[in-house]
PDB file of C-alpha atoms in Angstrom:
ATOM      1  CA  UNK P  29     -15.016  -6.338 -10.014  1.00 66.00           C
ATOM      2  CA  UNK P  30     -13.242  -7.949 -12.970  1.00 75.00           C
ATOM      3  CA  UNK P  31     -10.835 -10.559 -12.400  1.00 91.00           C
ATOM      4  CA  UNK P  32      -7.365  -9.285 -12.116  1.00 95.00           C
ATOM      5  CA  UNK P  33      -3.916 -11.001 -11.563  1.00 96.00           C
ATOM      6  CA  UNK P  34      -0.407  -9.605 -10.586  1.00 97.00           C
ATOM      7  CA  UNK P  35       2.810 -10.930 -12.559  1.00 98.00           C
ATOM      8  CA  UNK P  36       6.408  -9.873 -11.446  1.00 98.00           C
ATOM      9  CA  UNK P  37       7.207  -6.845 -13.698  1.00 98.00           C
ATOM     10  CA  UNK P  38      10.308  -7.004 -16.554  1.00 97.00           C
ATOM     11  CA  UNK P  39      12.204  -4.455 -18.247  1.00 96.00           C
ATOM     12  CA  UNK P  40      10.118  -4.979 -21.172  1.00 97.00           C
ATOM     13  CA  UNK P  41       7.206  -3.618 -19.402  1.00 97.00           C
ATOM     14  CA  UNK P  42       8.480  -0.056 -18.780  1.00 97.00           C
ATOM     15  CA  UNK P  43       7.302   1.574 -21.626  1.00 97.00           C
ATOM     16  CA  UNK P  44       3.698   0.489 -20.992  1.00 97.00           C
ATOM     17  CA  UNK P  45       4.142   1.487 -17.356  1.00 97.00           C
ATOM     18  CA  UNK P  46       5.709   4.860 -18.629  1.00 97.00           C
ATOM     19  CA  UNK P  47       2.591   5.989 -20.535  1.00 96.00           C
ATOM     20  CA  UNK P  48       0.148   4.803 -18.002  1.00 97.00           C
ATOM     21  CA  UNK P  49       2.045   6.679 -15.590  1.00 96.00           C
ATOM     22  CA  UNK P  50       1.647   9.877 -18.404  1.00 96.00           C
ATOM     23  CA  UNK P  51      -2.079   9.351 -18.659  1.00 95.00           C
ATOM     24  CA  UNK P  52      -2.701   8.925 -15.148  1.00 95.00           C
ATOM     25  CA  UNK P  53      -0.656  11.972 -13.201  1.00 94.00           C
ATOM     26  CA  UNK P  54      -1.748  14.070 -16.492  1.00 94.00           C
ATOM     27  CA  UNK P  55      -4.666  15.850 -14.648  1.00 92.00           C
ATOM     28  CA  UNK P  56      -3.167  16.360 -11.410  1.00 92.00           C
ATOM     29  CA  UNK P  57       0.608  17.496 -12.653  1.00 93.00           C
ATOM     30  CA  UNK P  58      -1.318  19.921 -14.909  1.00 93.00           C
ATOM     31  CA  UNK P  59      -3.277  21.251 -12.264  1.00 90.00           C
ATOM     32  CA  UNK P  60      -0.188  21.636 -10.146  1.00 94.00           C
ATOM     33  CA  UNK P  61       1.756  23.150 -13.213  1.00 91.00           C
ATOM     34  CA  UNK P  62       4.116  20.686 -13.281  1.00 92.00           C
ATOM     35  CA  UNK P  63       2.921  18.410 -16.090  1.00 91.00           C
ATOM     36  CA  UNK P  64       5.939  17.959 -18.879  1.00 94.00           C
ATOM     37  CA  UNK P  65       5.172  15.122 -21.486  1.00 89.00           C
ATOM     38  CA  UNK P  66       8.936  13.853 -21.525  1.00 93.00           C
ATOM     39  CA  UNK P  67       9.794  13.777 -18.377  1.00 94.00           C
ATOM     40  CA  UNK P  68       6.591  12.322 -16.835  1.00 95.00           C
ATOM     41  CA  UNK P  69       7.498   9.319 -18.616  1.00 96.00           C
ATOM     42  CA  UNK P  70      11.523   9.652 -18.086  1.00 96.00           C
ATOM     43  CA  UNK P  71      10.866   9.789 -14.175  1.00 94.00           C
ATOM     44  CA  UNK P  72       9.657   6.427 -14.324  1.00 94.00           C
ATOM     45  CA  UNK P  73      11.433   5.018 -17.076  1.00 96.00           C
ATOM     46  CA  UNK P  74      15.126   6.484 -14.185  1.00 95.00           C
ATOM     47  CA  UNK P  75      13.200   4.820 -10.887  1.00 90.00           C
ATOM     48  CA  UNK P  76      11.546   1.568 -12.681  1.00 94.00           C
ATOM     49  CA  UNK P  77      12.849  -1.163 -10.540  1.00 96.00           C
ATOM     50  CA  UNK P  78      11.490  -4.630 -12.258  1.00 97.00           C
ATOM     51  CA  UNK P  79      12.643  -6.542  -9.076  1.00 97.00           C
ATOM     52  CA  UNK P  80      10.212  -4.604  -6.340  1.00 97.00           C
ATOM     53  CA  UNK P  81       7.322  -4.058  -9.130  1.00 97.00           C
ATOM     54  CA  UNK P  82       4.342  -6.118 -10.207  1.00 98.00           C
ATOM     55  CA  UNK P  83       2.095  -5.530 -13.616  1.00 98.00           C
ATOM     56  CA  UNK P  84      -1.530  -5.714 -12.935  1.00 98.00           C
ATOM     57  CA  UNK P  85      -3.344  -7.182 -15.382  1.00 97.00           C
ATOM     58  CA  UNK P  86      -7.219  -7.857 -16.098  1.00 96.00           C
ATOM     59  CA  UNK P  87      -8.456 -10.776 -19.010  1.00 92.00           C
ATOM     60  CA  UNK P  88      -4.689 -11.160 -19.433  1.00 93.00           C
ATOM     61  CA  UNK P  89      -3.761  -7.761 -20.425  1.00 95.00           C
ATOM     62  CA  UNK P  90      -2.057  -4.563 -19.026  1.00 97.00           C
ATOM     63  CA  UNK P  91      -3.763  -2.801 -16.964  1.00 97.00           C
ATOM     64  CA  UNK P  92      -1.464  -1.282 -14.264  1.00 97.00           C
ATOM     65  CA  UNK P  93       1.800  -1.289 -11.499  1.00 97.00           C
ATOM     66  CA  UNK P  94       2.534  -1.019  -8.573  1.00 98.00           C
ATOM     67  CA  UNK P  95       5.908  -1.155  -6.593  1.00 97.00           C
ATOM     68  CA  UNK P  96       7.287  -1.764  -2.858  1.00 96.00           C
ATOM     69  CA  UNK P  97      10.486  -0.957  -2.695  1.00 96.00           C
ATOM     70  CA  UNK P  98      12.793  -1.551   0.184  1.00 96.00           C
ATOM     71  CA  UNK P  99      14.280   0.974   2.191  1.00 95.00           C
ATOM     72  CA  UNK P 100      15.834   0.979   5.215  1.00 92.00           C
ATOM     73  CA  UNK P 101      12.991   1.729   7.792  1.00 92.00           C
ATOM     74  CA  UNK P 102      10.161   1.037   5.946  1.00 96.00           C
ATOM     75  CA  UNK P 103       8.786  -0.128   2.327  1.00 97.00           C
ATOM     76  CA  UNK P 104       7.928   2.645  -0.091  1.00 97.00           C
ATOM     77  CA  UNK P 105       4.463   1.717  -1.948  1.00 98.00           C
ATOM     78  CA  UNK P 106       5.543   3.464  -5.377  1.00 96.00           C
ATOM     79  CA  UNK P 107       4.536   3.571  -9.303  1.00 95.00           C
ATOM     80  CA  UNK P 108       0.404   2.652  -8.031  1.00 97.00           C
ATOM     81  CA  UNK P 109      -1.373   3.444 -11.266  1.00 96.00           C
ATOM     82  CA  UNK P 110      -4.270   1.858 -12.694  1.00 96.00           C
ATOM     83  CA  UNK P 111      -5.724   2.362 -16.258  1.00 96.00           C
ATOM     84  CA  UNK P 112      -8.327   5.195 -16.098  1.00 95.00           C
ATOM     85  CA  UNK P 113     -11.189   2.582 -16.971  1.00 94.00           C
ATOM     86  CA  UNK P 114     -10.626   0.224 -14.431  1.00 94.00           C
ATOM     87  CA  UNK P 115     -10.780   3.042 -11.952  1.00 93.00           C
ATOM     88  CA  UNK P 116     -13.426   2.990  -9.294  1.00 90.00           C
ATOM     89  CA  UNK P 117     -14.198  -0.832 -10.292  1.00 92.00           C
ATOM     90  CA  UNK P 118     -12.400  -2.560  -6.647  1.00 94.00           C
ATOM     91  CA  UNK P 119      -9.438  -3.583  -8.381  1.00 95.00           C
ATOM     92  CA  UNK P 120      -7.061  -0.904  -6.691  1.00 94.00           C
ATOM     93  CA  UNK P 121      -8.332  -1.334  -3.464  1.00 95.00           C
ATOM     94  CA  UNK P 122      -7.680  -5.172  -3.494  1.00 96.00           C
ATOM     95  CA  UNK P 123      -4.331  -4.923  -5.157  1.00 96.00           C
ATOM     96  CA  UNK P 124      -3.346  -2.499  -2.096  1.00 97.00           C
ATOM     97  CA  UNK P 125      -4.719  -4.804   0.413  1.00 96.00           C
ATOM     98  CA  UNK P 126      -2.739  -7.774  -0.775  1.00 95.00           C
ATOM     99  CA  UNK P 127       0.135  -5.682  -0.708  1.00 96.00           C
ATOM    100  CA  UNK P 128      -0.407  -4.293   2.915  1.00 97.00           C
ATOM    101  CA  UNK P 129      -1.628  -7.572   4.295  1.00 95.00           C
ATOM    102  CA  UNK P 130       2.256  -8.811   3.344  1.00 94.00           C
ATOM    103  CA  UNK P 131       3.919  -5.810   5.006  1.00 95.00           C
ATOM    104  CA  UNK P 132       1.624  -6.437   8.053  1.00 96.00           C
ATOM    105  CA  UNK P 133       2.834 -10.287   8.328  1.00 95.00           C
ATOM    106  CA  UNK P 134       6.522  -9.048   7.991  1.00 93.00           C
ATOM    107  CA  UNK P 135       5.611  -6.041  10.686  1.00 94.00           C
ATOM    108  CA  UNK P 136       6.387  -3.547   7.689  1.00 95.00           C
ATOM    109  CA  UNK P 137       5.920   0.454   7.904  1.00 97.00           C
ATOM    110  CA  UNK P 138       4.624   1.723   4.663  1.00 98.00           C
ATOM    111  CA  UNK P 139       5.205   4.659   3.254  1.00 98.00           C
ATOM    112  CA  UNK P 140       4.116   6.604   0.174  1.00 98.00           C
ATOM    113  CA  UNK P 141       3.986   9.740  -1.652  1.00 96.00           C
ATOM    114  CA  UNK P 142       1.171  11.105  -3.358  1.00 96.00           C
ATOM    115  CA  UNK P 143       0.292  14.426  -5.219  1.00 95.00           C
ATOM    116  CA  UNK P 144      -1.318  17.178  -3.596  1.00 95.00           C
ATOM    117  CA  UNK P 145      -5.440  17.282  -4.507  1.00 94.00           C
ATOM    118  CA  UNK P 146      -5.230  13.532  -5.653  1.00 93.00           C
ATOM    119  CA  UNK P 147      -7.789  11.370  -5.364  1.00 91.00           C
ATOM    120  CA  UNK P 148      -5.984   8.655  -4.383  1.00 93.00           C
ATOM    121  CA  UNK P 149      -5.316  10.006  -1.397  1.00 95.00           C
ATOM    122  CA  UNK P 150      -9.043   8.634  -0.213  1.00 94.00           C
ATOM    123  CA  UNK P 151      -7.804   5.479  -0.804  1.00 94.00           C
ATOM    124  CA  UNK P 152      -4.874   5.261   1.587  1.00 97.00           C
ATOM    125  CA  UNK P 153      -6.401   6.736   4.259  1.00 97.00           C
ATOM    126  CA  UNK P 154      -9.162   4.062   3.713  1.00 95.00           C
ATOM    127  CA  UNK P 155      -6.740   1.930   4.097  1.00 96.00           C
ATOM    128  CA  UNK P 156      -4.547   3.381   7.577  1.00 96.00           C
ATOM    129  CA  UNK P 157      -1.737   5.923   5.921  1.00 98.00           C
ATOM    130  CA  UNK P 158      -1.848   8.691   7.547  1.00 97.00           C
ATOM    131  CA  UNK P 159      -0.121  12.528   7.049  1.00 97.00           C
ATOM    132  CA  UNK P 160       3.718  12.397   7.693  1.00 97.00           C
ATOM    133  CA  UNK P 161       4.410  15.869   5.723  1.00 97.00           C
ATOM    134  CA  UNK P 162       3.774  17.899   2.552  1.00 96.00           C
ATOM    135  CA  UNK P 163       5.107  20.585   0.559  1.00 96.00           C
ATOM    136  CA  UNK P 164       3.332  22.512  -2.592  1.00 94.00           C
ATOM    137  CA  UNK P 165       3.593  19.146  -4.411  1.00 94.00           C
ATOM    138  CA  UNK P 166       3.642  16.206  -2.573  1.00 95.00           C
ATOM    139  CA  UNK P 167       1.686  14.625   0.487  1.00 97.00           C
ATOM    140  CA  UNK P 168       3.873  11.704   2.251  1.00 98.00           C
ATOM    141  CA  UNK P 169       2.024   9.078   4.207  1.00 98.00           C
ATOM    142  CA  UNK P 170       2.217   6.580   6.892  1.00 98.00           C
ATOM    143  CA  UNK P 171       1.085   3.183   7.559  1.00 98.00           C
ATOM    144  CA  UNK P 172       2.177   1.318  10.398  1.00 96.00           C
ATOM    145  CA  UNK P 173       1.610  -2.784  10.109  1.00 94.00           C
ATOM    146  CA  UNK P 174      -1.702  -3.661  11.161  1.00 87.00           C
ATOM    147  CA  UNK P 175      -2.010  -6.122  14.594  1.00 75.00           C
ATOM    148  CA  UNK P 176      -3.834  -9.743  14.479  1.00 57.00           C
ATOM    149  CA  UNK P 177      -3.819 -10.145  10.704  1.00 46.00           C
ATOM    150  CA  UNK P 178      -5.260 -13.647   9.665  1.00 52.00           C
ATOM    151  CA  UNK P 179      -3.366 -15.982   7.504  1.00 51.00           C
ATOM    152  CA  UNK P 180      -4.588 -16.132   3.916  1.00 47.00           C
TER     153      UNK P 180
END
């Protein structure tokens, strides 16, 4: 796995995170028919939150996002996308465990939406989200906090 680092996101950073987010979902929202090049990137660009994101980055450059936002029961684990190349290589799976070790310290439910057929879907149940509901689109997920989690 390369070595990879997490910075607190700024508005500057939302046009990079709006085309990853266009290359990413591109296979998926196409096979669901619901892939539009403007407003893949002008969803993100309306819900980019710098304050509850982080910019992953590998050798110091771009190479990802990923949010948890606040909500009222629970945090929602949003914006997760990872430059196609780095796929597969560890580096998800690690940034989601540091994220999920914090929310089990704080006693945090987790929640998350993902697309219908997605891959990534593998990757949070690896990792204890399971099915809360789904519609044509969407799949939303659980995780409660994990018990007994050491101190880093």
């Amino acid at each position: 796995m390369a070595d990879w680092e997490m910075r607190p996101a700024s508005v500057a950073d939302v046009e990079a995170v709006a085309e990853l987010r266009a290359v990413v979902l591109r296979a998926d929202l196409e096979r669901l028919g619901r892939y539009e090049e403007q407003r893949v990137r002008q969803r993100l660009r309306n819900g980019f939150v710098p304050a509850h994101t982080w910019v992953i980055e590998v050798g110091g450059a771009f190479a990802g996002c990923v949010s948890l936002r606040p909500a009222e029961d629970a945090h929602w684990l949003e914006h997760f996308y990872l430059a196609p190349h780095l796929q597969g290589s560890g580096i998800g799976t690690a940034v989601l465990r540091r994220l999920l070790e914090r929310c089990d310290r704080d006693g945090t439910l987790v929640r998350l939406n993902v697309l219908q057929g997605s891959p990534a879907r593998r990757l949070y149940e690896r990792h204890g989200f399971a099915l809360e509901s789904e519609d044509p689109v969407d799949v939303f997920m659980v995780r409660t906090p994990a018990l007994g989690v050491p101190d880093e």
